[in-house]
mmCIF file of C-alpha atoms and ligand atoms in Angstrom:
data_model
loop_
_atom_site.group_PDB
_atom_site.id
_atom_site.type_symbol
_atom_site.label_atom_id
_atom_site.label_comp_id
_atom_site.label_asym_id
_atom_site.label_seq_id
_atom_site.Cartn_x
_atom_site.Cartn_y
_atom_site.Cartn_z
ATOM 1 C CA MET J 23 -0.010 -0.052 -0.181
ATOM 2 C CA LEU J 24 1.525 3.542 -1.433
ATOM 3 C CA ASP J 25 2.333 5.809 1.804
ATOM 4 C CA CYS J 26 0.862 8.988 -0.112
ATOM 5 C CA ALA J 27 -0.370 9.211 -3.607
ATOM 6 C CA ILE J 28 -1.093 12.512 -5.538
ATOM 7 C CA VAL J 29 -2.574 13.162 -8.237
ATOM 8 C CA GLY J 30 -1.792 15.457 -10.326
ATOM 9 C CA GLY J 31 1.563 17.099 -10.892
ATOM 10 C CA GLY J 32 1.399 20.880 -11.261
ATOM 11 C CA PRO J 33 3.904 22.960 -9.033
ATOM 12 C CA ALA J 34 1.195 21.607 -5.955
ATOM 13 C CA GLY J 35 1.564 17.927 -6.755
ATOM 14 C CA LEU J 36 5.221 17.820 -7.330
ATOM 15 C CA THR J 37 5.928 20.004 -3.838
ATOM 16 C CA ALA J 38 3.531 18.330 -1.795
ATOM 17 C CA GLY J 39 6.011 14.581 -3.582
ATOM 18 C CA LEU J 40 8.963 17.157 -2.432
ATOM 19 C CA TYR J 41 8.155 17.613 1.756
ATOM 20 C CA ALA J 42 6.710 14.111 1.940
ATOM 21 C CA THR J 43 9.680 11.866 0.647
ATOM 22 C CA ARG J 44 12.167 14.464 1.798
ATOM 23 C CA GLY J 45 10.356 14.162 5.320
ATOM 24 C CA GLY J 46 10.501 10.509 5.466
ATOM 25 C CA LEU J 47 7.411 9.018 3.575
ATOM 26 C CA LYS J 48 8.635 5.872 1.826
ATOM 27 C CA GLU J 49 5.766 4.905 -0.411
ATOM 28 C CA VAL J 50 4.797 7.780 -2.645
ATOM 29 C CA VAL J 51 3.865 8.258 -6.733
ATOM 30 C CA MET J 52 2.565 11.782 -8.251
ATOM 31 C CA TYR J 53 -0.454 10.378 -11.322
ATOM 32 C CA GLU J 54 0.067 12.959 -13.812
ATOM 33 C CA LYS J 55 -1.298 11.711 -16.928
ATOM 34 C CA GLY J 56 0.710 13.622 -18.820
ATOM 35 C CA MET J 57 4.474 15.515 -18.303
ATOM 36 C CA PRO J 58 5.220 17.301 -15.138
ATOM 37 C CA GLY J 59 4.412 20.936 -14.457
ATOM 38 C CA GLY J 60 1.263 21.456 -14.912
ATOM 39 C CA GLN J 61 -0.989 24.580 -17.065
ATOM 40 C CA ILE J 62 2.169 26.844 -16.158
ATOM 41 C CA THR J 63 4.264 25.325 -19.186
ATOM 42 C CA GLN J 64 1.905 27.690 -21.281
ATOM 43 C CA SER J 65 2.673 29.892 -20.661
ATOM 44 C CA SER J 66 5.412 32.408 -22.810
ATOM 45 C CA GLU J 67 6.601 34.468 -19.891
ATOM 46 C CA ILE J 68 6.227 34.778 -16.702
ATOM 47 C CA GLU J 69 8.073 36.828 -14.041
ATOM 48 C CA ASN J 70 6.500 36.699 -10.121
ATOM 49 C CA TYR J 71 7.989 33.561 -9.288
ATOM 50 C CA PRO J 72 10.538 34.296 -6.490
ATOM 51 C CA GLY J 73 14.149 34.073 -7.088
ATOM 52 C CA VAL J 74 13.346 32.772 -9.762
ATOM 53 C CA PHE J 75 14.451 36.120 -11.670
ATOM 54 C CA ARG J 76 15.673 36.844 -15.634
ATOM 55 C CA GLU J 77 13.432 38.720 -18.743
ATOM 56 C CA GLY J 78 11.177 35.950 -21.693
ATOM 57 C CA LEU J 79 11.263 33.981 -18.382
ATOM 58 C CA THR J 80 8.628 30.868 -20.050
ATOM 59 C CA GLY J 81 6.978 28.431 -17.930
ATOM 60 C CA MET J 82 8.468 25.249 -19.163
ATOM 61 C CA GLU J 83 11.642 26.945 -18.535
ATOM 62 C CA LEU J 84 10.820 28.033 -14.921
ATOM 63 C CA MET J 85 9.275 24.165 -14.034
ATOM 64 C CA GLU J 86 12.297 21.982 -15.893
ATOM 65 C CA PRO J 87 13.391 21.626 -12.796
ATOM 66 C CA TRP J 88 11.234 20.891 -11.126
ATOM 67 C CA PRO J 89 10.643 16.963 -11.919
ATOM 68 C CA ALA J 90 14.520 16.199 -10.551
ATOM 69 C CA GLN J 91 14.051 17.788 -7.746
ATOM 70 C CA CYS J 92 11.224 16.866 -6.262
ATOM 71 C CA MET J 93 12.396 12.787 -7.636
ATOM 72 C CA HIS J 94 15.936 13.167 -5.675
ATOM 73 C CA PHE J 95 14.264 12.488 -1.945
ATOM 74 C CA GLY J 96 12.144 9.619 -2.991
ATOM 75 C CA LEU J 97 9.097 10.622 -4.851
ATOM 76 C CA LYS J 98 7.555 8.422 -7.940
ATOM 77 C CA HIS J 99 6.045 9.669 -11.194
ATOM 78 C CA GLU J 100 3.318 7.693 -12.688
ATOM 79 C CA MET J 101 2.697 8.743 -16.357
ATOM 80 C CA LYS J 102 -1.359 7.577 -15.278
ATOM 81 C CA GLU J 103 -5.304 9.511 -15.527
ATOM 82 C CA VAL J 104 -6.222 9.074 -12.170
ATOM 83 C CA LYS J 105 -10.636 7.945 -12.906
ATOM 84 C CA GLN J 106 -11.233 7.805 -9.398
ATOM 85 C CA VAL J 107 -10.423 8.343 -5.742
ATOM 86 C CA ARG J 108 -12.455 6.555 -3.202
ATOM 87 C CA LYS J 109 -12.360 5.950 0.443
ATOM 88 C CA VAL J 110 -12.934 2.008 0.976
ATOM 89 C CA GLY J 111 -12.153 1.563 5.415
ATOM 90 C CA ASP J 112 -9.362 3.589 6.301
ATOM 91 C CA HIS J 113 -7.791 3.418 3.911
ATOM 92 C CA PHE J 114 -7.925 5.130 0.115
ATOM 93 C CA GLU J 115 -8.452 3.328 -3.166
ATOM 94 C CA VAL J 116 -7.057 4.862 -7.043
ATOM 95 C CA ASP J 117 -8.125 4.040 -9.737
ATOM 96 C CA LEU J 118 -6.017 3.807 -12.838
ATOM 97 C CA GLY J 119 -9.373 2.207 -14.770
ATOM 98 C CA ASN J 120 -7.302 -1.332 -15.734
ATOM 99 C CA GLU J 121 -5.825 -0.967 -12.365
ATOM 100 C CA THR J 122 -6.126 -0.002 -8.260
ATOM 101 C CA VAL J 123 -4.286 1.487 -5.573
ATOM 102 C CA GLU J 124 -4.379 1.336 -2.491
ATOM 103 C CA ALA J 125 -3.395 4.439 -1.029
ATOM 104 C CA LYS J 126 -2.990 5.288 2.460
ATOM 105 C CA THR J 127 -3.133 8.773 2.470
ATOM 106 C CA VAL J 128 -3.898 11.078 -1.083
ATOM 107 C CA ILE J 129 -3.275 14.320 -2.457
ATOM 108 C CA VAL J 130 -5.489 16.186 -4.634
ATOM 109 C CA CYS J 131 -3.439 18.742 -6.676
ATOM 110 C CA THR J 132 -5.088 18.146 -10.154
ATOM 111 C CA GLY J 133 -5.592 21.876 -10.952
ATOM 112 C CA SER J 134 -8.040 24.291 -12.661
ATOM 113 C CA THR J 135 -8.818 25.222 -15.859
ATOM 114 C CA PRO J 136 -9.777 29.084 -17.612
ATOM 115 C CA ARG J 137 -12.994 28.897 -18.957
ATOM 116 C CA ARG J 138 -12.303 30.159 -22.386
ATOM 117 C CA ALA J 139 -15.000 32.223 -24.586
ATOM 118 C CA GLY J 140 -15.451 30.994 -27.854
ATOM 119 C CA PHE J 141 -14.286 33.801 -29.786
ATOM 120 C CA LYS J 142 -12.649 33.804 -33.292
ATOM 121 C CA GLY J 143 -8.291 34.818 -32.514
ATOM 122 C CA GLU J 144 -9.331 33.605 -28.924
ATOM 123 C CA ASP J 145 -7.259 30.334 -29.047
ATOM 124 C CA GLU J 146 -4.333 31.757 -31.812
ATOM 125 C CA TYR J 147 -3.848 34.999 -29.925
ATOM 126 C CA PHE J 148 -3.360 33.576 -26.361
ATOM 127 C CA GLY J 149 -0.639 33.633 -24.178
ATOM 128 C CA LYS J 150 -0.092 36.936 -26.765
ATOM 129 C CA GLY J 151 -1.739 39.317 -26.251
ATOM 130 C CA VAL J 152 -5.943 37.417 -24.665
ATOM 131 C CA SER J 153 -5.086 36.015 -20.853
ATOM 132 C CA THR J 154 -7.474 34.565 -18.642
ATOM 133 C CA CYS J 155 -4.894 35.731 -15.466
ATOM 134 C CA ALA J 156 -5.132 39.293 -14.415
ATOM 135 C CA THR J 157 -2.374 38.653 -11.234
ATOM 136 C CA CYS J 158 0.050 37.518 -13.977
ATOM 137 C CA ASP J 159 -0.102 39.501 -17.301
ATOM 138 C CA GLY J 160 -1.517 42.138 -15.987
ATOM 139 C CA PHE J 161 1.870 44.242 -15.044
ATOM 140 C CA PHE J 162 2.887 43.311 -19.330
ATOM 141 C CA TYR J 163 1.035 46.177 -20.959
ATOM 142 C CA LYS J 164 1.630 48.700 -17.493
ATOM 143 C CA GLY J 165 0.648 51.846 -18.735
ATOM 144 C CA LYS J 166 -1.389 50.805 -21.788
ATOM 145 C CA GLU J 167 -5.457 49.998 -22.496
ATOM 146 C CA VAL J 168 -6.770 46.738 -21.751
ATOM 147 C CA ALA J 169 -9.721 44.812 -22.525
ATOM 148 C CA VAL J 170 -11.621 42.583 -19.469
ATOM 149 C CA LEU J 171 -14.120 40.382 -20.936
ATOM 150 C CA GLY J 172 -17.525 39.548 -18.399
ATOM 151 C CA GLY J 173 -19.320 40.384 -15.668
ATOM 152 C CA GLY J 174 -19.119 38.220 -12.820
ATOM 153 C CA ASP J 175 -16.571 38.383 -9.526
ATOM 154 C CA THR J 176 -14.062 38.103 -10.614
ATOM 155 C CA ALA J 177 -14.304 39.554 -13.753
ATOM 156 C CA LEU J 178 -15.039 43.071 -12.552
ATOM 157 C CA GLU J 179 -12.072 42.661 -9.691
ATOM 158 C CA GLU J 180 -9.542 41.668 -11.603
ATOM 159 C CA ALA J 181 -10.234 45.280 -13.613
ATOM 160 C CA LEU J 182 -10.808 46.179 -10.251
ATOM 161 C CA TYR J 183 -6.526 45.161 -10.376
ATOM 162 C CA LEU J 184 -5.656 46.320 -14.206
ATOM 163 C CA ALA J 185 -6.879 49.703 -13.068
ATOM 164 C CA ASN J 186 -3.633 49.909 -10.851
ATOM 165 C CA ILE J 187 -1.955 49.261 -13.183
ATOM 166 C CA CYS J 188 -2.842 49.932 -16.767
ATOM 167 C CA SER J 189 -4.202 53.906 -17.974
ATOM 168 C CA LYS J 190 -7.470 52.174 -19.564
ATOM 169 C CA VAL J 191 -9.810 49.287 -18.976
ATOM 170 C CA TYR J 192 -13.295 48.681 -21.017
ATOM 171 C CA VAL J 193 -14.967 46.172 -19.498
ATOM 172 C CA ILE J 194 -17.266 44.277 -22.872
ATOM 173 C CA HIS J 195 -20.561 42.230 -20.785
ATOM 174 C CA ARG J 196 -22.876 41.038 -23.319
ATOM 175 C CA ARG J 197 -25.607 41.843 -19.961
ATOM 176 C CA ASP J 198 -27.133 45.210 -19.282
ATOM 177 C CA SER J 199 -26.680 43.650 -15.411
ATOM 178 C CA PHE J 200 -23.610 42.687 -13.889
ATOM 179 C CA ARG J 201 -23.838 38.724 -11.687
ATOM 180 C CA ALA J 202 -20.415 40.474 -9.096
ATOM 181 C CA ALA J 203 -21.444 41.075 -5.629
ATOM 182 C CA PRO J 204 -23.144 44.836 -5.939
ATOM 183 C CA PRO J 205 -19.963 46.533 -3.878
ATOM 184 C CA THR J 206 -17.653 45.028 -6.671
ATOM 185 C CA VAL J 207 -20.116 46.399 -8.758
ATOM 186 C CA GLU J 208 -20.255 50.193 -7.606
ATOM 187 C CA ARG J 209 -16.256 50.041 -6.542
ATOM 188 C CA ALA J 210 -15.498 49.146 -10.234
ATOM 189 C CA MET J 211 -18.316 52.492 -11.920
ATOM 190 C CA LYS J 212 -17.087 54.620 -9.744
ATOM 191 C CA ASN J 213 -13.027 54.313 -11.318
ATOM 192 C CA GLU J 214 -12.160 56.610 -13.487
ATOM 193 C CA LYS J 215 -10.196 54.167 -14.738
ATOM 194 C CA ILE J 216 -12.879 51.486 -15.866
ATOM 195 C CA GLU J 217 -15.447 51.928 -19.010
ATOM 196 C CA PHE J 218 -18.036 49.645 -19.416
ATOM 197 C CA ILE J 219 -19.655 48.250 -22.803
ATOM 198 C CA LEU J 220 -22.465 46.809 -22.486
ATOM 199 C CA ASN J 221 -24.537 44.887 -24.109
ATOM 200 C CA ALA J 222 -21.365 43.769 -25.855
ATOM 201 C CA SER J 223 -19.483 40.050 -26.620
ATOM 202 C CA ILE J 224 -16.067 39.840 -28.420
ATOM 203 C CA GLU J 225 -16.885 38.123 -32.129
ATOM 204 C CA GLU J 226 -12.899 37.886 -32.695
ATOM 205 C CA ALA J 227 -9.688 39.197 -31.661
ATOM 206 C CA PHE J 228 -7.036 40.588 -34.645
ATOM 207 C CA GLY J 229 -3.777 41.300 -34.399
ATOM 208 C CA ASP J 230 -0.135 40.207 -36.603
ATOM 209 C CA ALA J 231 2.717 38.160 -35.285
ATOM 210 C CA MET J 232 3.421 40.577 -32.545
ATOM 211 C CA GLY J 233 -0.323 39.803 -31.252
ATOM 212 C CA LEU J 234 -2.645 40.470 -30.698
ATOM 213 C CA GLN J 235 -4.209 43.768 -31.392
ATOM 214 C CA GLY J 236 -7.337 44.518 -30.588
ATOM 215 C CA VAL J 237 -11.502 43.261 -30.755
ATOM 216 C CA LYS J 238 -14.163 43.298 -32.603
ATOM 217 C CA ILE J 239 -17.254 44.101 -30.749
ATOM 218 C CA VAL J 240 -20.757 43.173 -31.843
ATOM 219 C CA PHE J 241 -23.662 44.777 -29.898
ATOM 220 C CA ASN J 242 -27.232 42.914 -28.794
ATOM 221 C CA ASP J 243 -28.783 46.187 -29.245
ATOM 222 C CA GLY J 244 -29.739 47.576 -31.983
ATOM 223 C CA ARG J 245 -25.999 49.125 -31.776
ATOM 224 C CA GLU J 246 -23.272 49.077 -35.262
ATOM 225 C CA PRO J 247 -20.319 47.061 -34.297
ATOM 226 C CA MET J 248 -16.662 48.837 -33.302
ATOM 227 C CA GLU J 249 -13.452 47.895 -33.194
ATOM 228 C CA LEU J 250 -11.461 48.268 -30.184
ATOM 229 C CA HIS J 251 -8.315 48.865 -30.261
ATOM 230 C CA VAL J 252 -5.698 47.116 -27.278
ATOM 231 C CA PRO J 253 -2.773 45.019 -26.645
ATOM 232 C CA GLY J 254 -4.305 42.964 -23.854
ATOM 233 C CA LEU J 255 -7.568 41.025 -23.629
ATOM 234 C CA PHE J 256 -8.657 39.523 -20.256
ATOM 235 C CA VAL J 257 -11.626 36.729 -20.137
ATOM 236 C CA PHE J 258 -13.495 35.951 -17.062
ATOM 237 C CA VAL J 259 -16.008 33.942 -18.274
ATOM 238 C CA GLY J 260 -15.578 30.949 -15.746
ATOM 239 C CA ASN J 261 -13.916 28.563 -14.240
ATOM 240 C CA ASP J 262 -13.805 24.649 -14.947
ATOM 241 C CA VAL J 263 -11.955 22.843 -11.706
ATOM 242 C CA ASN J 264 -10.632 19.737 -12.427
ATOM 243 C CA ASN J 265 -12.300 17.814 -9.586
ATOM 244 C CA GLN J 266 -13.957 14.650 -11.175
ATOM 245 C CA VAL J 267 -11.696 12.330 -9.624
ATOM 246 C CA LEU J 268 -14.154 13.119 -6.580
ATOM 247 C CA ARG J 269 -16.904 12.332 -7.811
ATOM 248 C CA GLN J 270 -18.206 8.636 -6.622
ATOM 249 C CA ASP J 271 -20.491 6.262 -8.527
ATOM 250 C CA ASP J 272 -23.365 7.097 -6.527
ATOM 251 C CA GLY J 273 -22.883 10.414 -7.767
ATOM 252 C CA SER J 274 -21.542 11.342 -4.461
ATOM 253 C CA TRP J 275 -18.542 13.409 -4.086
ATOM 254 C CA LEU J 276 -15.531 11.672 -1.981
ATOM 255 C CA CYS J 277 -15.050 15.154 0.505
ATOM 256 C CA ASP J 278 -17.328 18.696 0.386
ATOM 257 C CA LEU J 279 -17.025 21.230 -2.317
ATOM 258 C CA ASN J 280 -18.234 24.449 -2.837
ATOM 259 C CA GLU J 281 -20.823 26.224 -5.029
ATOM 260 C CA GLN J 282 -18.495 25.697 -7.958
ATOM 261 C CA GLY J 283 -17.127 22.823 -6.629
ATOM 262 C CA GLU J 284 -13.414 23.537 -5.511
ATOM 263 C CA VAL J 285 -12.702 21.418 -2.335
ATOM 264 C CA ILE J 286 -13.644 22.879 0.799
ATOM 265 C CA VAL J 287 -9.959 23.045 3.047
ATOM 266 C CA ASP J 288 -8.660 24.231 6.258
ATOM 267 C CA LEU J 289 -5.921 26.272 6.551
ATOM 268 C CA ASN J 290 -3.835 22.465 6.719
ATOM 269 C CA MET J 291 -5.291 21.701 3.331
ATOM 270 C CA HIS J 292 -7.466 19.287 4.652
ATOM 271 C CA SER J 293 -10.694 18.654 3.008
ATOM 272 C CA SER J 294 -13.473 16.869 5.526
ATOM 273 C CA VAL J 295 -12.332 12.994 4.634
ATOM 274 C CA PRO J 296 -9.265 12.590 6.873
ATOM 275 C CA GLY J 297 -6.185 11.507 4.544
ATOM 276 C CA LEU J 298 -7.175 12.548 1.975
ATOM 277 C CA TYR J 299 -5.632 16.461 1.076
ATOM 278 C CA ALA J 300 -6.275 19.156 -1.535
ATOM 279 C CA ALA J 301 -3.733 21.645 -2.624
ATOM 280 C CA GLY J 302 -3.524 23.854 -5.035
ATOM 281 C CA ASP J 303 -6.092 25.512 -7.841
ATOM 282 C CA LEU J 304 -8.147 23.143 -6.822
ATOM 283 C CA ARG J 305 -8.927 24.369 -3.587
ATOM 284 C CA ILE J 306 -11.612 27.263 -2.278
ATOM 285 C CA GLN J 307 -9.680 30.366 -2.376
ATOM 286 C CA ALA J 308 -7.332 29.326 -4.591
ATOM 287 C CA PRO J 309 -4.912 32.607 -5.825
ATOM 288 C CA LYS J 310 -4.276 30.438 -7.983
ATOM 289 C CA GLN J 311 0.087 31.553 -8.827
ATOM 290 C CA VAL J 312 2.624 28.786 -9.064
ATOM 291 C CA VAL J 313 3.658 29.923 -5.652
ATOM 292 C CA CYS J 314 0.832 29.309 -3.687
ATOM 293 C CA ALA J 315 0.112 26.431 -5.132
ATOM 294 C CA ALA J 316 3.771 25.085 -4.421
ATOM 295 C CA SER J 317 3.030 26.019 -0.519
ATOM 296 C CA ASP J 318 -0.330 24.229 -0.375
ATOM 297 C CA GLY J 319 1.240 21.831 -1.823
ATOM 298 C CA ALA J 320 3.855 22.008 0.655
ATOM 299 C CA ILE J 321 2.172 21.972 3.683
ATOM 300 C CA ALA J 322 -0.293 19.640 1.809
ATOM 301 C CA GLY J 323 3.168 16.864 1.869
ATOM 302 C CA MET J 324 4.142 17.606 5.671
ATOM 303 C CA GLN J 325 0.653 17.334 6.840
ATOM 304 C CA ALA J 326 0.055 14.022 4.927
ATOM 305 C CA LEU J 327 2.906 12.667 6.498
ATOM 306 C CA HIS J 328 1.722 13.714 9.996
ATOM 307 C CA TYR J 329 -1.245 11.703 9.232
ATOM 308 C CA ILE J 330 0.169 8.736 9.132
ATOM 309 C CA GLN J 331 2.610 9.227 11.917
ATOM 310 C CA GLU J 332 -1.011 10.401 14.842
ATOM 311 C CA HIS J 333 -2.328 7.053 13.377
ATOM 312 C CA GLU J 334 0.738 4.461 12.784
ATOM 313 C CA LEU J 335 -0.661 3.271 10.066
HETATM 314 P P1 FAD I 430 -2.188 22.797 -12.640
HETATM 315 O O1 FAD I 430 -1.024 23.551 -12.999
HETATM 316 O O2 FAD I 430 -3.370 22.668 -12.968
HETATM 317 O O3 FAD I 430 -1.556 20.717 -13.176
HETATM 318 C C1 FAD I 430 -2.117 20.008 -12.266
HETATM 319 C C2 FAD I 430 -2.289 18.867 -13.036
HETATM 320 O O4 FAD I 430 -2.904 17.823 -13.177
HETATM 321 C C3 FAD I 430 -1.759 18.597 -14.325
HETATM 322 O O5 FAD I 430 -0.793 19.245 -14.763
HETATM 323 C C4 FAD I 430 -3.186 18.115 -15.656
HETATM 324 O O6 FAD I 430 -2.728 17.547 -16.322
HETATM 325 C C5 FAD I 430 -3.526 16.860 -13.876
HETATM 326 N N1 FAD I 430 -4.094 16.366 -13.464
HETATM 327 C C6 FAD I 430 -5.343 16.667 -13.828
HETATM 328 N N2 FAD I 430 -6.812 16.142 -13.289
HETATM 329 C C7 FAD I 430 -5.037 14.028 -13.862
HETATM 330 C C8 FAD I 430 -5.736 13.511 -13.714
HETATM 331 N N3 FAD I 430 -7.507 13.076 -13.624
HETATM 332 N N4 FAD I 430 -4.690 12.391 -13.167
HETATM 333 C C9 FAD I 430 -3.256 12.559 -13.303
HETATM 334 N N5 FAD I 430 -3.024 14.016 -13.541
HETATM 335 C C10 FAD I 430 -4.504 15.127 -13.302
HETATM 336 N N6 FAD I 430 1.304 31.834 -11.801
HETATM 337 C C11 FAD I 430 2.651 32.712 -11.710
HETATM 338 O O7 FAD I 430 1.964 32.254 -10.429
HETATM 339 N N7 FAD I 430 2.781 33.445 -12.538
HETATM 340 C C12 FAD I 430 2.096 33.687 -13.809
HETATM 341 O O8 FAD I 430 2.671 34.768 -14.109
HETATM 342 C C13 FAD I 430 1.187 32.341 -14.021
HETATM 343 N N8 FAD I 430 0.389 32.442 -15.347
HETATM 344 C C14 FAD I 430 0.222 31.475 -16.444
HETATM 345 C C15 FAD I 430 -0.474 31.965 -17.516
HETATM 346 C C16 FAD I 430 -0.985 30.866 -18.321
HETATM 347 C C17 FAD I 430 -1.413 30.329 -19.550
HETATM 348 C C18 FAD I 430 -1.719 30.218 -17.666
HETATM 349 C C19 FAD I 430 -3.069 28.832 -17.746
HETATM 350 C C20 FAD I 430 -1.216 29.764 -16.108
HETATM 351 C C21 FAD I 430 -0.169 30.958 -15.344
HETATM 352 N N9 FAD I 430 -0.538 31.318 -14.111
HETATM 353 C C22 FAD I 430 0.545 31.411 -13.637
HETATM 354 C C23 FAD I 430 -1.020 30.239 -13.043
HETATM 355 C C24 FAD I 430 -0.391 29.471 -12.581
HETATM 356 O O9 FAD I 430 -0.029 27.923 -13.776
HETATM 357 C C25 FAD I 430 -1.353 27.556 -11.804
HETATM 358 O O10 FAD I 430 -1.797 28.580 -10.905
HETATM 359 C C26 FAD I 430 -0.270 27.223 -11.170
HETATM 360 O O11 FAD I 430 -0.074 26.242 -12.092
HETATM 361 C C27 FAD I 430 -1.713 26.244 -10.660
HETATM 362 O O12 FAD I 430 -1.066 24.580 -9.565
HETATM 363 P P2 FAD I 430 -1.035 23.079 -10.036
HETATM 364 O O13 FAD I 430 -0.904 22.433 -9.428
HETATM 365 O O14 FAD I 430 -2.661 24.063 -8.387
HETATM 366 O O15 FAD I 430 -2.574 22.696 -10.303
#
């Protein structure tokens, strides 16, 4: 039986493995369906991971040394997709489809995936002007005009964040009312740098080999389409949490989730089920940053170790 099974090999999963093995656990396997590294490997530039700063540093370059360090202390990696995690008696079963592995503890680090809006050019310019993270990419547009697509809490909070950095922020929203909390709407409305373009959606993003140059906006109230010339567009139309491994055969969830499907954890990354931890973008209130995912992983790795020692498993 494994001491600990880690599901997902992004910053959270890798760091969980590092701390669990370096702390003394012997049988720790990280199941990652692709190459280790996680979603940050899609990023063309990362500037906010402390201690590793170089102009033009890509996410791939940031993550490249992580697996060797994390595996140096005994973490094993298997390139396999986990289908389901179940609790059976005092241990867990990790279902890999054609085999089932038993584990004393499980750390789920499967991350989340920001939704795409689906307009023409969105994929083409993703990472070249189109972004889903203001904290990650807002600084690249310091003093410039940008646009935000969406009308929920995240969209307006990120618009306010961008207004501190950029010269102007256009918020493009398909309705003339907002899903965001009223105080957030009020703050955004009062901000002189934020201009709302309502009853509107993006038909197309355009640009050239250097990146995004602007978006074509269409209106649902009969107004003529318009072009907005901006080098940065931030899309906030929802987020899919990769929580499917926690779904049980009867449709219930292995542990408590919030309305958005994020795993409810305490400050020690404990889920509602003893011995089961969630770390990184998958958990409630995740800041969705590499440094935070790594921190969560470290905490969860240490907690798995304590759990096994405490229960003399
Ligand atoms: P992830 O990195 O999402 O890793 C989850 C891993 O789990 C994936 O590798 C996935 O393949 C694997 N997985 C999922 N389901 C299964 C399964 N069933 N079985 C096995 N494996 C599974 N953050 C910053 O701090 N600064 C930035 O500048 C920055 N820029 C970004 C730019 C882009 C384009 C993107 C997409 C993200 C950016 N982020 C940035 C956010 C950062 O990448 C995430 O917050 C961080 O990677 C989350 O780490 P994680 O380990 O929780 O999840």
